[in-house]
Coordinates of C-alpha atoms in Angstrom, one line a residue:
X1 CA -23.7 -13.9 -8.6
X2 CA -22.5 -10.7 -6.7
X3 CA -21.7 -12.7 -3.6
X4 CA -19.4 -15.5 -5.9
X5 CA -17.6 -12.3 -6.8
X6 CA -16.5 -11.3 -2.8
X7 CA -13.8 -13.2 -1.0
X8 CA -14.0 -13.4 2.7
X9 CA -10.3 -12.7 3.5
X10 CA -11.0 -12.0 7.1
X11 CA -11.9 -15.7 7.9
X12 CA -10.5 -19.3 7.0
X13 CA -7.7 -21.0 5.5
X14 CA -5.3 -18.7 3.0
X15 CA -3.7 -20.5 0.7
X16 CA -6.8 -21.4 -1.3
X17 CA -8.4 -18.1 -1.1
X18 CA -4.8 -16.1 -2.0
X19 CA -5.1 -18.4 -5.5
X20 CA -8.6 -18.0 -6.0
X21 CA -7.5 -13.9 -6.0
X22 CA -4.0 -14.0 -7.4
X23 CA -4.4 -16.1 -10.9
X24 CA -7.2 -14.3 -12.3
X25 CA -5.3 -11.9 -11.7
X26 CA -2.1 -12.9 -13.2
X27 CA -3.8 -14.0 -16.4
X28 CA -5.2 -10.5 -16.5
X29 CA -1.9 -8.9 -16.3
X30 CA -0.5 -11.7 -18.8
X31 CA -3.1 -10.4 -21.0
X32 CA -2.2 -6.9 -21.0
X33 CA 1.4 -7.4 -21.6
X34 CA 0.0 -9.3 -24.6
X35 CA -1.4 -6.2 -26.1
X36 CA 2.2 -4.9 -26.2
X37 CA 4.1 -8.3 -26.7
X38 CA 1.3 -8.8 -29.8
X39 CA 2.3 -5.6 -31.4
X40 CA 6.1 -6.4 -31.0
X41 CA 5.6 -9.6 -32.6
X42 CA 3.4 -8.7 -35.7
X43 CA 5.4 -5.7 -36.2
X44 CA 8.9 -7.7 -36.1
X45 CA 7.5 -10.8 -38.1
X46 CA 5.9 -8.6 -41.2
X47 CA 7.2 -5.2 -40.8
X48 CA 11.3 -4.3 -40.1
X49 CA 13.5 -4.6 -37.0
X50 CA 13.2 -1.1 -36.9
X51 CA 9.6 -1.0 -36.8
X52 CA 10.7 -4.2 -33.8
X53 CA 12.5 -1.4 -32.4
X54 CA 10.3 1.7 -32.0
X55 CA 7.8 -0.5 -30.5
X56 CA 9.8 -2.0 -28.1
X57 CA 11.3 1.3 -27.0
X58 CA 8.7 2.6 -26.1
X59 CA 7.5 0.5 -23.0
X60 CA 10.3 1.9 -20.3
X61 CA 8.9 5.4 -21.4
X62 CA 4.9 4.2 -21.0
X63 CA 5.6 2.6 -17.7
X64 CA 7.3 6.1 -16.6
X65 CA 4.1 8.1 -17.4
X66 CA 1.8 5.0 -16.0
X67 CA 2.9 4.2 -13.0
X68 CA 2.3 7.3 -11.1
X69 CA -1.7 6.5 -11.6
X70 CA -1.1 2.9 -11.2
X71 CA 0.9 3.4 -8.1
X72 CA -2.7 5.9 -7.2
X73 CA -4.8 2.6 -7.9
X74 CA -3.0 0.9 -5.2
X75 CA -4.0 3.2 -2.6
X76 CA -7.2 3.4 -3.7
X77 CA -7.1 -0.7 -3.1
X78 CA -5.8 -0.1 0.1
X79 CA -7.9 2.0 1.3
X80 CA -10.9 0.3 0.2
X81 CA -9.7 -2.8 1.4
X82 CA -9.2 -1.3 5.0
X83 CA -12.7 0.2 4.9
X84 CA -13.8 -3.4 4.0
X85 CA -12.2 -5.0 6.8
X86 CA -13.3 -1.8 9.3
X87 CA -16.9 -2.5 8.0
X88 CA -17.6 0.7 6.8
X89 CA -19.9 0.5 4.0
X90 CA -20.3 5.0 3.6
X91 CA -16.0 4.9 3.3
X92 CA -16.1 2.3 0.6
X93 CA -18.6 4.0 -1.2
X94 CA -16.4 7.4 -0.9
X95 CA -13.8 5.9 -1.8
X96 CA -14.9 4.0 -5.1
X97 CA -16.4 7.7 -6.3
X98 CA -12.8 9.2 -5.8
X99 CA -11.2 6.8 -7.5
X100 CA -12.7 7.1 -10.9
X101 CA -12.8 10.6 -10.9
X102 CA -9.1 10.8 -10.2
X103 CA -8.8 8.1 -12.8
X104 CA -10.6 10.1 -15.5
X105 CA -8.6 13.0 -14.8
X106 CA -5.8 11.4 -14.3
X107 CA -6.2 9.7 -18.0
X108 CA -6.7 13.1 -19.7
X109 CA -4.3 15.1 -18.1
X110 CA -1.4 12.0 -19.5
X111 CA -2.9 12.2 -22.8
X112 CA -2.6 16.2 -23.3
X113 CA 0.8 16.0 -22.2
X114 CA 1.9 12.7 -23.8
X115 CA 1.5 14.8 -26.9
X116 CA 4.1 17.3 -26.6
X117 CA 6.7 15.0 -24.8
X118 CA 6.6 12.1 -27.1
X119 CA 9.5 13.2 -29.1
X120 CA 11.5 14.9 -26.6
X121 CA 11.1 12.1 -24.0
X122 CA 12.7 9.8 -27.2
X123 CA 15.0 11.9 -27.9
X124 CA 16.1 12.2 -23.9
X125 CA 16.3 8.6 -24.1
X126 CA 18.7 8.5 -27.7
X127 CA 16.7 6.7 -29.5
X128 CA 18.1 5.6 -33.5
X129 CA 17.9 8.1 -35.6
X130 CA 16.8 5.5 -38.0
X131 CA 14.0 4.5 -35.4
X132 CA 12.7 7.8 -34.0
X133 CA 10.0 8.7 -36.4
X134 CA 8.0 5.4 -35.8
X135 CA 8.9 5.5 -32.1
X136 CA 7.4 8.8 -32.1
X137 CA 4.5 7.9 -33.7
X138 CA 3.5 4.8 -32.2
X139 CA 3.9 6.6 -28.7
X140 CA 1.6 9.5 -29.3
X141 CA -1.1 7.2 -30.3
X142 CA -1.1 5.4 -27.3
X143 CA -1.2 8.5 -25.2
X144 CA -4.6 9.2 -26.9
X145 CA -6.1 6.3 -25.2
X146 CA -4.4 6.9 -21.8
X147 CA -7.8 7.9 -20.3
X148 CA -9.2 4.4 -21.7
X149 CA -6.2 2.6 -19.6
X150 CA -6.4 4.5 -16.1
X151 CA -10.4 3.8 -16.4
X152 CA -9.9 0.2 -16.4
X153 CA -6.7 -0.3 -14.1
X154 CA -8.5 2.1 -11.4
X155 CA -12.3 0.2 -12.1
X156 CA -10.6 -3.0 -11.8
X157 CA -8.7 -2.0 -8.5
X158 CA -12.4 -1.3 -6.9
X159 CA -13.5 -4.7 -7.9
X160 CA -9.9 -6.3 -6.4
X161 CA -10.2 -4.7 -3.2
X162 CA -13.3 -7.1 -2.2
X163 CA -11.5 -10.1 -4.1
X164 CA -13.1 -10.1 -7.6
X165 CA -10.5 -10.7 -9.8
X166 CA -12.2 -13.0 -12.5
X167 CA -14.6 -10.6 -13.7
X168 CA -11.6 -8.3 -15.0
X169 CA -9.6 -11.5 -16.6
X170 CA -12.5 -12.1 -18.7
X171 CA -12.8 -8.5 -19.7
X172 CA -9.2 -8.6 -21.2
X173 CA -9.6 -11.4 -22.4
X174 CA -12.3 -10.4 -24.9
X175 CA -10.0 -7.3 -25.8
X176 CA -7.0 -9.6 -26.2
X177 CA -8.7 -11.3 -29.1
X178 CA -9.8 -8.0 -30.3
X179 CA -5.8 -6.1 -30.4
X180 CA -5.1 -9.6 -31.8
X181 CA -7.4 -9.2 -34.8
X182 CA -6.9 -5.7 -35.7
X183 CA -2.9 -6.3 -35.0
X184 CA -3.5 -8.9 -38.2
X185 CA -5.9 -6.9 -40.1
X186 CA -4.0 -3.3 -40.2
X187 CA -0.5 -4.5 -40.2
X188 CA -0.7 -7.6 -42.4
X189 CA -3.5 -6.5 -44.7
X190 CA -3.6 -3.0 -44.6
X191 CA 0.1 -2.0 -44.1
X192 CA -0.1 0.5 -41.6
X193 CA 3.4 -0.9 -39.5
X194 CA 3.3 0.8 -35.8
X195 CA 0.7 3.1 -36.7
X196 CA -2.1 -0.4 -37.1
X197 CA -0.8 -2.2 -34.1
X198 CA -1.5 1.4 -31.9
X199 CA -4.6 1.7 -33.0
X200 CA -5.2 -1.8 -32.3
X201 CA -4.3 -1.6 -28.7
X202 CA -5.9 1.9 -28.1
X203 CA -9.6 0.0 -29.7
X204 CA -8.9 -2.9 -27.2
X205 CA -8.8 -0.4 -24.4
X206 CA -11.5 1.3 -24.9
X207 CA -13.3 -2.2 -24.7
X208 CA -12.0 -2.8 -21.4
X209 CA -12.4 0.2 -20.2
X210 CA -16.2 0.6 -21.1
X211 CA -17.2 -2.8 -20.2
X212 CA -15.1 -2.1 -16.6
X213 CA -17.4 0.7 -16.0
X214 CA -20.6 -1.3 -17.1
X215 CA -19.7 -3.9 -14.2
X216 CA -19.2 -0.9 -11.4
X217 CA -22.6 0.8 -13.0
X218 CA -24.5 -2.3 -12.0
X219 CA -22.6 -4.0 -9.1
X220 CA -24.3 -4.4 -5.3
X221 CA -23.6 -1.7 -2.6
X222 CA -21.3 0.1 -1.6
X223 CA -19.3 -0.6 -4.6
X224 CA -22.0 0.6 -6.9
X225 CA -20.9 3.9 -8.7
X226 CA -23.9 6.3 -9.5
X227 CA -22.9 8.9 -12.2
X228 CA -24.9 12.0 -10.4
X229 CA -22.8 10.9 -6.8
X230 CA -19.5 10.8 -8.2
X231 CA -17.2 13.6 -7.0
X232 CA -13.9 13.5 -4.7
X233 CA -14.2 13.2 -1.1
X234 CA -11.2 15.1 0.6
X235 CA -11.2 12.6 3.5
X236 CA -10.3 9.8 1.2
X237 CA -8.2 11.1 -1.4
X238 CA -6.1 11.7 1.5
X239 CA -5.8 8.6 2.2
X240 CA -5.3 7.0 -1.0
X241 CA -2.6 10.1 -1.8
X242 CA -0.7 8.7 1.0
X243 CA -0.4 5.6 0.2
X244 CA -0.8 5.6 -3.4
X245 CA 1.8 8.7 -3.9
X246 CA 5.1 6.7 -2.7
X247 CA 4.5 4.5 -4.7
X248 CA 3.3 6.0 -7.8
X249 CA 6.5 7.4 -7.5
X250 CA 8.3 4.9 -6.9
X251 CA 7.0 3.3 -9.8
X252 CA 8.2 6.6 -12.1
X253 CA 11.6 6.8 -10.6
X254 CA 12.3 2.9 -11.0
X255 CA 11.2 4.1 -14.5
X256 CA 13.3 6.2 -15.0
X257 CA 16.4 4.0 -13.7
X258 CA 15.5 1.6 -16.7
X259 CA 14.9 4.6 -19.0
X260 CA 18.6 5.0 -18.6
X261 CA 19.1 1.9 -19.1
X262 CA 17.3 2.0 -22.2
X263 CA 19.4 4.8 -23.2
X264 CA 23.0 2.6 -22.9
X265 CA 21.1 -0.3 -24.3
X266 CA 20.4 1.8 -27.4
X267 CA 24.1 2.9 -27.5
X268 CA 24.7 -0.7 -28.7
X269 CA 22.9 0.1 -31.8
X270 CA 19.1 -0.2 -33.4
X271 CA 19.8 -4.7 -33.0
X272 CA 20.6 -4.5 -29.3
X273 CA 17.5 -2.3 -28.8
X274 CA 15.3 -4.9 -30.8
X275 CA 16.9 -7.7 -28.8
X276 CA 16.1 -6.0 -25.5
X277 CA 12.6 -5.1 -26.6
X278 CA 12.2 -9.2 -27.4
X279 CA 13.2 -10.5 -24.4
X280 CA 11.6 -7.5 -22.1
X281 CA 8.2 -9.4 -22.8
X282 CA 9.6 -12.6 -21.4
X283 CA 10.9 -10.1 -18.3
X284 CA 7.2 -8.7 -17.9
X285 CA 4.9 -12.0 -18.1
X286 CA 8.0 -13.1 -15.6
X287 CA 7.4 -10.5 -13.2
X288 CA 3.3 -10.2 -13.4
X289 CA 3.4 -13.6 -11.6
X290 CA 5.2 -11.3 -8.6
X291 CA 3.2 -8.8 -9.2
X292 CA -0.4 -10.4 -8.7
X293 CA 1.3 -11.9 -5.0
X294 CA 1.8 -8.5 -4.3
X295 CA -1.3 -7.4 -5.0
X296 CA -2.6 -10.6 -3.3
X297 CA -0.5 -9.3 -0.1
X298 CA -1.4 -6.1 -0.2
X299 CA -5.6 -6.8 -0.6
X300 CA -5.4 -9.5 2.0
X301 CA -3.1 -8.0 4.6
X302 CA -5.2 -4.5 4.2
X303 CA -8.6 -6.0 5.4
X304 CA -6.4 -8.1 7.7
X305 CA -4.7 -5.5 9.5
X306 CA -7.5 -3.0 9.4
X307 CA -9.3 -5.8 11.9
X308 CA -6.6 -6.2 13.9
X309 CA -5.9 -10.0 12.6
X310 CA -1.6 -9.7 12.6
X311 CA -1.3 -13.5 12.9
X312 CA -3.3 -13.8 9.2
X313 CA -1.5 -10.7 8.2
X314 CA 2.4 -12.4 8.7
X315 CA 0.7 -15.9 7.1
X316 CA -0.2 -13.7 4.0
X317 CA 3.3 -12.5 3.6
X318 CA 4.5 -16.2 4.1
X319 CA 2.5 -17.6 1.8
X320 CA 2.8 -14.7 -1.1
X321 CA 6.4 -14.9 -1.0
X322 CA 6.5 -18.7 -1.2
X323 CA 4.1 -18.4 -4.2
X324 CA 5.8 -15.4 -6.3
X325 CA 9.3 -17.3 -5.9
X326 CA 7.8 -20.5 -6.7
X327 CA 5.8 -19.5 -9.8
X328 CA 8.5 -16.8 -11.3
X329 CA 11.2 -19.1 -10.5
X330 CA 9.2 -21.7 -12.9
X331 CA 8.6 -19.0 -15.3
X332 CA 11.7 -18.1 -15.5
X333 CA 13.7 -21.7 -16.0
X334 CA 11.6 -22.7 -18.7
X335 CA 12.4 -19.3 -20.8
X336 CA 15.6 -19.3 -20.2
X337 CA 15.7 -22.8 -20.9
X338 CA 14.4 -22.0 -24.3
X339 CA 15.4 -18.4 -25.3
X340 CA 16.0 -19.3 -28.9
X341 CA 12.4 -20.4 -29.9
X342 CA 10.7 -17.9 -27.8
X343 CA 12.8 -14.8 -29.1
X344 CA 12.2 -16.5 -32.7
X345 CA 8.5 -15.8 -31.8
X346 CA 9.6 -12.0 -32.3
X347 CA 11.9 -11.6 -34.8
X348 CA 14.2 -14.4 -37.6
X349 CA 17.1 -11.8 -37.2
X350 CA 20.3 -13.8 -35.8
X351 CA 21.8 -10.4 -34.2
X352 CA 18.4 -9.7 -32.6
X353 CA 18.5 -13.0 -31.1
X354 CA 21.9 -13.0 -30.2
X355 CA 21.0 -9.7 -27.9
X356 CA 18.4 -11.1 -26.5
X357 CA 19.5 -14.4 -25.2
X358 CA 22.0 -12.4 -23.5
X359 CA 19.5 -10.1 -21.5
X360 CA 17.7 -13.5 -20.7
X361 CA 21.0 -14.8 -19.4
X362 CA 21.8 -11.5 -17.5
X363 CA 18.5 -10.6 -16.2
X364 CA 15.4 -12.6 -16.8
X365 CA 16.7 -16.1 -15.2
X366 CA 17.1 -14.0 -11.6
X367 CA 14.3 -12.1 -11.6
X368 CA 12.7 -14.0 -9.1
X369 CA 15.0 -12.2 -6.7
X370 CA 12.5 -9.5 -7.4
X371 CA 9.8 -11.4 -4.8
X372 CA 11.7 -9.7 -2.2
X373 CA 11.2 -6.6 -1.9
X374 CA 7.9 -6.9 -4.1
X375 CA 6.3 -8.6 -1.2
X376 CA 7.3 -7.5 1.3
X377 CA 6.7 -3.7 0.2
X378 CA 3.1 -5.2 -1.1
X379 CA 2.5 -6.1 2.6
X380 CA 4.0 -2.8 4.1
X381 CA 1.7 -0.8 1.8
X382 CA -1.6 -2.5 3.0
X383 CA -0.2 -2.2 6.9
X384 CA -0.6 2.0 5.9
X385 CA 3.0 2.0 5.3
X386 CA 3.8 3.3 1.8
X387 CA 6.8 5.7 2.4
X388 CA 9.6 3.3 3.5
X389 CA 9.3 0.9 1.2
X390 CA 9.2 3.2 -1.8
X391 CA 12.4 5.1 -0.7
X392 CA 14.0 1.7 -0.2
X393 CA 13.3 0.6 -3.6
X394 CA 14.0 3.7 -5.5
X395 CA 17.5 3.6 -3.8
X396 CA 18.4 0.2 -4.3
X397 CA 16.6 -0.5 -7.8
X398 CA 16.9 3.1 -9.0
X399 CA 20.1 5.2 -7.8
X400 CA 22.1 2.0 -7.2
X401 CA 21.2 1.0 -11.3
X402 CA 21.9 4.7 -12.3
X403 CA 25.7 4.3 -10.6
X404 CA 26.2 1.2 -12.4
X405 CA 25.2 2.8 -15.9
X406 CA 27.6 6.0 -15.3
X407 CA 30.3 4.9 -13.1
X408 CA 30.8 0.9 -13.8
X409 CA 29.5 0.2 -17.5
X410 CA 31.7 2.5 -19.3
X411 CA 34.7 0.5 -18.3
X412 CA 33.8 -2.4 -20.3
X413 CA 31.2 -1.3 -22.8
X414 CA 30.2 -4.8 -22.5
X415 CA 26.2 -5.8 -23.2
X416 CA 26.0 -8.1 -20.1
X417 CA 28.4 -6.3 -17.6
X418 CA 25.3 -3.1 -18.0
X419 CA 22.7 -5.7 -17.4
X420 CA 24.3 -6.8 -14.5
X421 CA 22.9 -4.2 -12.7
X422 CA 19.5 -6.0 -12.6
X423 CA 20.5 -9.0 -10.8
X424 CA 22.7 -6.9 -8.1
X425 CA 19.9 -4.3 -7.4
X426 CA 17.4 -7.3 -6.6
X427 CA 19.6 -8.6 -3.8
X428 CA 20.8 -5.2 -2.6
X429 CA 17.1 -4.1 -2.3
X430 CA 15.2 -7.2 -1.2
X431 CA 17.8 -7.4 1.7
X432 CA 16.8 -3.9 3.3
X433 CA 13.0 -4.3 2.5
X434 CA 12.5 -7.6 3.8
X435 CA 14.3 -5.8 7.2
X436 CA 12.1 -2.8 7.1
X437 CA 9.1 -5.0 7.1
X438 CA 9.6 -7.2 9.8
X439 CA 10.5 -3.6 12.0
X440 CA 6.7 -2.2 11.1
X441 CA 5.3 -6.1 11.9
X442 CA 7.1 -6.1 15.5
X443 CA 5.7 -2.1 15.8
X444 CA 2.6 -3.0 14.8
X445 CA 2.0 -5.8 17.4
X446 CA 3.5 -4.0 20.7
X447 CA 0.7 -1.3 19.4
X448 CA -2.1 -3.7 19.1
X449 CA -0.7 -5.5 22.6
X450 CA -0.8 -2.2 24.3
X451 CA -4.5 -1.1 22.4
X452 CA -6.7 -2.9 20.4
X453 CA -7.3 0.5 18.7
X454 CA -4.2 1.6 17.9
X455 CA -3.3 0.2 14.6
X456 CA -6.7 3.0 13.5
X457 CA -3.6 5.6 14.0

């Protein structure tokens, strides 16, 4: 059973084995946008479109605190992946011990803070006066089980590195049905509005979280973790810092960009922000098919390139960019192609609607530009290459979206003219990352030409 869990990335056909590790994955992602897309819909369907509102607000301002330890997860993946493909068994272990400690930490620092900055951070953001309370709520619940969340992102990124990717999917998939209940039970029967469907999703994280830790508790060397051996090895969270640090904060200044956003999107009143909220779950199940390529890319072209294999390593990219424009691309046409009946899924308010099949129009039918600079920054990152792509991105996602917000939008105070930005940015960014990549890949293999051993520096 342990072995059924590895994939051997080093050897044999791709295409196959890039599935077997990317869908599992994808459904698990799916699943977790499902804990917020559930509590957008229960709350819209059976509470008020402001109730719609504060929940949907919140997830720019969630993925800003996030995304600095998820971005740490990735180099944890890395770096385990490289040890993997080195053959060293001790780094692995080191590695995986690091990992959760920072994660734990990591976790309770965010939900101490998330306390005090709720509020202000909504406030920063101008959200509706008439929306603010429940926003404010809502959010500092969810901080409480921040510890829960980095636990199971940073577990599951151990088990990813060697290719297991089904094991998590189940997990979530249990606590899917679980926020799904509760959802039902504290919103519909007990009446508690944003306050039930937190809790809900707070209770469904702490189920993946414990079982997540169960799995590492009892799984085969190296990747075993033994409570009296945990502690952080210098050496390692080195390593991990420096690739997981660019783009950790990457992750919080593109967060910040569509914080902003948020902000304009609110100065179109407490509808426009419930449309927006609607159709950014279509957005996020859209880009998790991107995302698990990346991770895909990054995994497979980690061990790769720690081995020395370049020729696998340029196949990777190949076929994870193929696969993230295929699938989002799909995605994408048949949500656009019904945006009425899936926003209906949300909310029965016309005006609601109306919003939101205008950010579908706007941004979600060309997010598959995204692939772009998702995969090719996914393969730059598990070359050891975490800097350049991150700046990259946070100039031509972030700054570039920020200078349409302040200097373009006011012009026309138009809904889609400000969401134009998305669309733009894509092409803008995935132009100079795609570049960038193939400049390390052509580096890369004049240093392995000249020395088998120089891709080690």
């Amino acid at each position: 059973m342990a072995q059924s869990n590895t994939i051997d990335m080093l050897h044999g056909p791709l295409l196959k084995k890039i599935l077997v590790f990317a869908m599992p994955l994808a459904a698990s992602s799916i699943l977790q946008q499902l804990f917020n897309s559930t509590d957008v819909a229960v709350v819209g369907r059976f509470s008020s479109h402001q109730a719609l509102a504060a929940v949907g607000s919140n997830g720019p301002i969630i993925n800003l605190i996030v995304s600095l330890l998820i971005g740490l997860s990735v180099g944890s993946n890395v770096v385990i992946a490289n040890n993997i493909g080195a053959g060293n068994k001790a780094g692995v272990k080191r590695a995986a011990g690091t990992t959760m400690v920072v994660a734990a930490a990591g976790g309770l620092l965010m939900m101490i803070v998330g306390q005090f900055l709720a509020r202000p951070m909504l406030e920063l953001v101008d959200t509706p006066p008439d929306v603010i309370d429940l926003a404010t709520l809502y959010l500092r619940i969810l901080f409480c089980g921040m510890p829960l969340v980095t636990v199971y992102n940073f577990g599951a990124a151990i088990l990813r590195s060697k290719g297991d990717t089904r094991r998590p999917l189940y997990i979530l998939l249990l606590a899917g049905f679980i926020n799904t209940g509760l959802n039902l039970v504290f919103v519909i029967v007990l009446h508690m509005s944003v306050a039930g469907v937190a809790i809900a999703t707070v209770i469904a994280n702490a189920v993946s979280a414990l079982l997540v830790v169960r799995l590492l508790l009892h799984e085969e060397e190296p990747f075993r973790l033994r409570p009296g051996e945990l502690g952080i090895d210098m050496g390692e969270l080195k390593r991990i810092m420096r690739i997981g640090l660019p783009a950790g904060l990457q992750g919080m200044v593109f967060s910040i960009s569509n914080v902003c956003l948020l902000s304009a999107i609110n100065g179109f009143g407490s509808v426009a922000s419930a449309g927006s909220a609607a159709c950014l779950n279509f957005e996020m199940y859209s880009y998790f098919l991107i995302n698990c390529c990346g991770a895909a890319a990054t995994t497979f072209v980690g061990q790769n390139y720690a081995a020395g294999k370049l020729d696998r390593c340029r196949r990777v990219f190949a076929i994870c960019m193929g696969l993230s424009v295929a699938s989002c691309g799909l995605g994408v046409a048949i949500f656009t192609w019904q945006s009425g009946p899936c926003l209906s899924i949300f909310s029965t308010d016309r005006a609601v609607i109306a919003y939101g099949v205008t950010r579908m129009h706007w941004v979600l039918a060309w997010q598959w530009l995204a692939s772009s600079y998702e995969i090719a920054g996914a393969c730059m990152r598990g070359m050891g290459h975490s800097t350049q792509p991150a700046l990259l991105t946070v100039f031509g996602t972030c700054i570039l979206r920020l200078v349409w917000v302040f200097a373009v939008s006011p012009h026309y105070h138009d809904f889609g003219i400000l969401l134009a930005a998305y669309p733009i940015s894509w092409v803008i960014t995935g132009t100079m990352v795609i570049w960038a990549y193939v400049v390390v890949a052509r580096k890369a293999r004049k240093r392995l030409t000249a020395s088998p051993q120089a891709l080690d520096k």
